[in-house]
Amino acid sequence: MAELAGTERGARSGTSFINDPKVRSIVLQVVALVLVVVLGWMFIGNARENLAAQKIATGFGFLDNTAGFGISQTLIPYSETSTYGRAFLVGLLNTILVAVVGIIVATIIGFLVGIGRLSKNFVVRLLSTTYVEVLRNLPPLFQILFWYLAVLSALPGPRQSISLFGEVFLSNRGIIIPRPIFGEGSGTVLLAFGAGILLTVLLSSWSNARREETGRGLPMLWIGLGLVIGLPLIVMIAAGFPLTFERPELKGFNFAGGTRVIPEFVALTLALSTYTAAFIAENVRSGIQSVSKGQTEAAYSLGLKPSLTLRLVVIPQALRVIIPPLTNQYLNLTKNSSLAVGIGYPDLVAVFAGTSLNQTGQAIEIIAITMGVYLLLSIITSTIMNAYNRRIALVER
Amino acid sequence: MNVPAEPFAAEIVAVDDHTFVRREMQAALPPPRRQVGIIGWMRENLFSSILNTILTLVGIALVLLIVPPLVRFLVIDAVWTGDNREACLAPGTGACWPFVKAKFGQFIYGFYPIDQRWRVNVVFALGAALLAPLLVLSWPGKKLNAFLFFGVYPVIAFILLTGGNINASAFLLQRFNLIRPLTGDVTVAGLNVAFWADYILTAVGAGLGALLGNARGLARAVAATMLVLGVIILAWDIDFGLQPVETRQWGGLLVTLVIAVTGIVTSLPLGILLALGRRSKMPIVRLLSIIFIEFWRGVPLITVLFFATYMLPLFLPTGTNPDGLLRALVGVAMFTAAYLAETVRGGLQAIPKGQYEGAMAMGLTWGQMMRLIILPQALTLVIPSIVNSFISLFKDTTLVLIVSIFDFLGQLRAAFTDPNWASPVTLYTGFAFAGIVYFLFCFGMSRYSMFVERRLDTSHRH
């Protein structure tokens, strides 16, 4: 509207074209674009000059060179003779592992603490509030270092390790857990597990439809548990226990057998999930508080039990408020997993932007790839969460 | 109800031998003791159901498990005096406070020369003296105060901390060596004549050029910018006789605060510009803003710091090697600006359209509309979120230790390795101290933001 008025006035009264908003906006945009292009061109020119001076060859060929360094945690086979490309993959998988485990744990703790902050129980409320205020006001890197240096490194050595049920061992070398060994026929068990999940999903949607129609659904919790856990169990028994566990045993100064979860992973995941949980708790609290009291009262007067009220009335409405900030927290956790480099957990940044960069000097390529990966992870996470958000969003008539 | 007229009428009157008529309401009985007072409150709030009782008991057990040992460690069993690790070696000792006392200077100043630490103290005191009145909402003179804190203070702090005397010698025209042949490398009072002649010529030239183009506003803007910039550079260029201190020697809380304050001061204007750009109707400006914002928001700060440390030098002309701290500052400022831009955008979107239309109807230009009508309201609305961004910025300053800048946390880590203080409790003492410091800063900021939110909230209530 302003533009239109300005143009007319400009044309009529014959003022200088400098005061014409349309001309101004075009000039401004051209100037901005030219500035960006010139700056970019200068950067590229400088980079080319500098790289030539330092005799660094550009390009992604280095990814096929032998990396020559070891990595303490590898989810895929990797050795010192593997390539930088392989090291990149190992780092990426380690990052994703921390992100996924951290997100799951943070969500659980966050929801519990968030509900605890609204509890009628004074002690529970006090504890939850203290948890949130303390954890969210300390820097995440500080917390990671605290868990790593002050808690996990202070655990006794392998010989005096703390044992849980004689199966899991806690020591300053990490957590040793039994290693599952998949024997003949474990594929069938896995198949049964998948079938159980599929059946549960189908049955619950059918049950929901039936409840909409007749008011009577199936006790899905028990059926679901039976299908997802019971069915694979039966198959396993029928197949004669193909899944066995290799128990860790203390031999000399260290453990033999079992799988070792490195302390860096434990410290990082623990610190990040408890830190992020404090923020999730606040989101959950504000989400629940955003559901008006009338909703709960109406549900009670319809005769719903408190547990059903919470599950069918309050939580679905609260989730609409909780999901968008929750997405942000998930993204933050994923990005914060890069703090791993502070304690030497071999994540993407430590392995690739750290060791590989130092060895090859390919700063531009490596940092571009690393940033690109995080951008991609951000986009994937937010796309998934946005899709979920759309599904549960209020359908306005 | 009926107040009896004659005395004793309130008593139960025997009308005859068998009937009684009560003339007065009987006083209410006290509530059952189990429902009121402390017992009643506990029954209602702590032990109302089996689950609740279990939760209460577990909660109390947790409190007992955490609080008494913590108090014992920090206060009761703590060692308060001593000169080295010997004091803290006894088994069962608590926090080793002499360690913190011995390392205190290092935690605050890093490796800043001891005889120059007064400069840091002056900067701290000046900052506190300017910040405190800015935070008390009811105190007058906010404009002058803000100008002093955001405009003058950084210039003075820079001189005090680095020693000033930056030896400005190369400016735009200098690159083409137009003036140097005329003046040579002559210096007057420590100022490079070639540079300043160059600067003044450029300023006058730009102003005249704008005047010739019949753009008086532009000419004024150019003149003002060049003047302000000139004064700042002049202040930094003058030799005050201070011993120069390289940023490599800075450390501890000093670095933490320098990064935090510089980040805040530089990222807020940049963030506002980006937010305006993203809300602009000009497609190219909007696109550039969106790309900038989303890029920095999508990557972790660590990669930004790596970018600033390893990649930025490659993009600059050969031979320029910017200071390590400066590189980190640039990264932090870009990163924070992107987050602030989104915060400010939220505030801009919350301003009803009527405000824009009203401003336009009054005949205000776009700049006046934003400066006088929209931004004051939008920024007021998002003060709490802005403070939250600053809290995250403050916490994120710890990340610079990964690019070998020893901030507060970095100094703490370095102090752990001192063999003079190696004891079983050193680590815990250090973490306790650092935790308390970080908590006080962040918690203080969050409380302040809540206070401001409450104070400003009243204006919206009708």
JSON list of C-alpha atoms in Angstrom, two decimals, chain A residues 1 41 43 59 65 73-74 97 119 141 147 157-158 165 225 286 297 304 335 349 374:
[
{"chain": "A", "resi": 1, "resn": "MET", "atom": "CA", "xyz": [0.00, 0.00, 0.00]},
{"chain": "A", "resi": 41, "resn": "TRP", "atom": "CA", "xyz": [34.32, -13.60, -5.14]},
{"chain": "A", "resi": 43, "resn": "PHE", "atom": "CA", "xyz": [36.78, -14.91, -0.48]},
{"chain": "A", "resi": 59, "resn": "GLY", "atom": "CA", "xyz": [39.02, -31.43, -3.87]},
{"chain": "A", "resi": 65, "resn": "ASN", "atom": "CA", "xyz": [43.43, -41.78, 1.37]},
{"chain": "A", "resi": 73, "resn": "GLN", "atom": "CA", "xyz": [34.33, -46.62, 19.29]},
{"chain": "A", "resi": 74, "resn": "THR", "atom": "CA", "xyz": [33.30, -47.95, 15.92]},
{"chain": "A", "resi": 97, "resn": "LEU", "atom": "CA", "xyz": [24.08, -42.92, 18.23]},
{"chain": "A", "resi": 119, "resn": "SER", "atom": "CA", "xyz": [2.58, -32.38, 41.19]},
{"chain": "A", "resi": 141, "resn": "LEU", "atom": "CA", "xyz": [30.28, -28.49, 28.42]},
{"chain": "A", "resi": 147, "resn": "TRP", "atom": "CA", "xyz": [30.43, -36.40, 34.45]},
{"chain": "A", "resi": 157, "resn": "GLY", "atom": "CA", "xyz": [39.45, -49.74, 38.34]},
{"chain": "A", "resi": 158, "resn": "PRO", "atom": "CA", "xyz": [38.31, -52.91, 36.58]},
{"chain": "A", "resi": 165, "resn": "PHE", "atom": "CA", "xyz": [23.73, -58.63, 39.31]},
{"chain": "A", "resi": 225, "resn": "LEU", "atom": "CA", "xyz": [2.65, -56.27, 25.29]},
{"chain": "A", "resi": 286, "resn": "SER", "atom": "CA", "xyz": [3.89, -25.09, 30.00]},
{"chain": "A", "resi": 297, "resn": "GLU", "atom": "CA", "xyz": [-13.49, -30.67, 34.86]},
{"chain": "A", "resi": 304, "resn": "LEU", "atom": "CA", "xyz": [-13.73, -40.30, 33.07]},
{"chain": "A", "resi": 335, "resn": "LYS", "atom": "CA", "xyz": [24.01, -30.11, 17.77]},
{"chain": "A", "resi": 349, "resn": "VAL", "atom": "CA", "xyz": [33.52, -33.24, 14.82]},
{"chain": "A", "resi": 374, "resn": "TYR", "atom": "CA", "xyz": [24.56, -31.00, 10.69]}
]
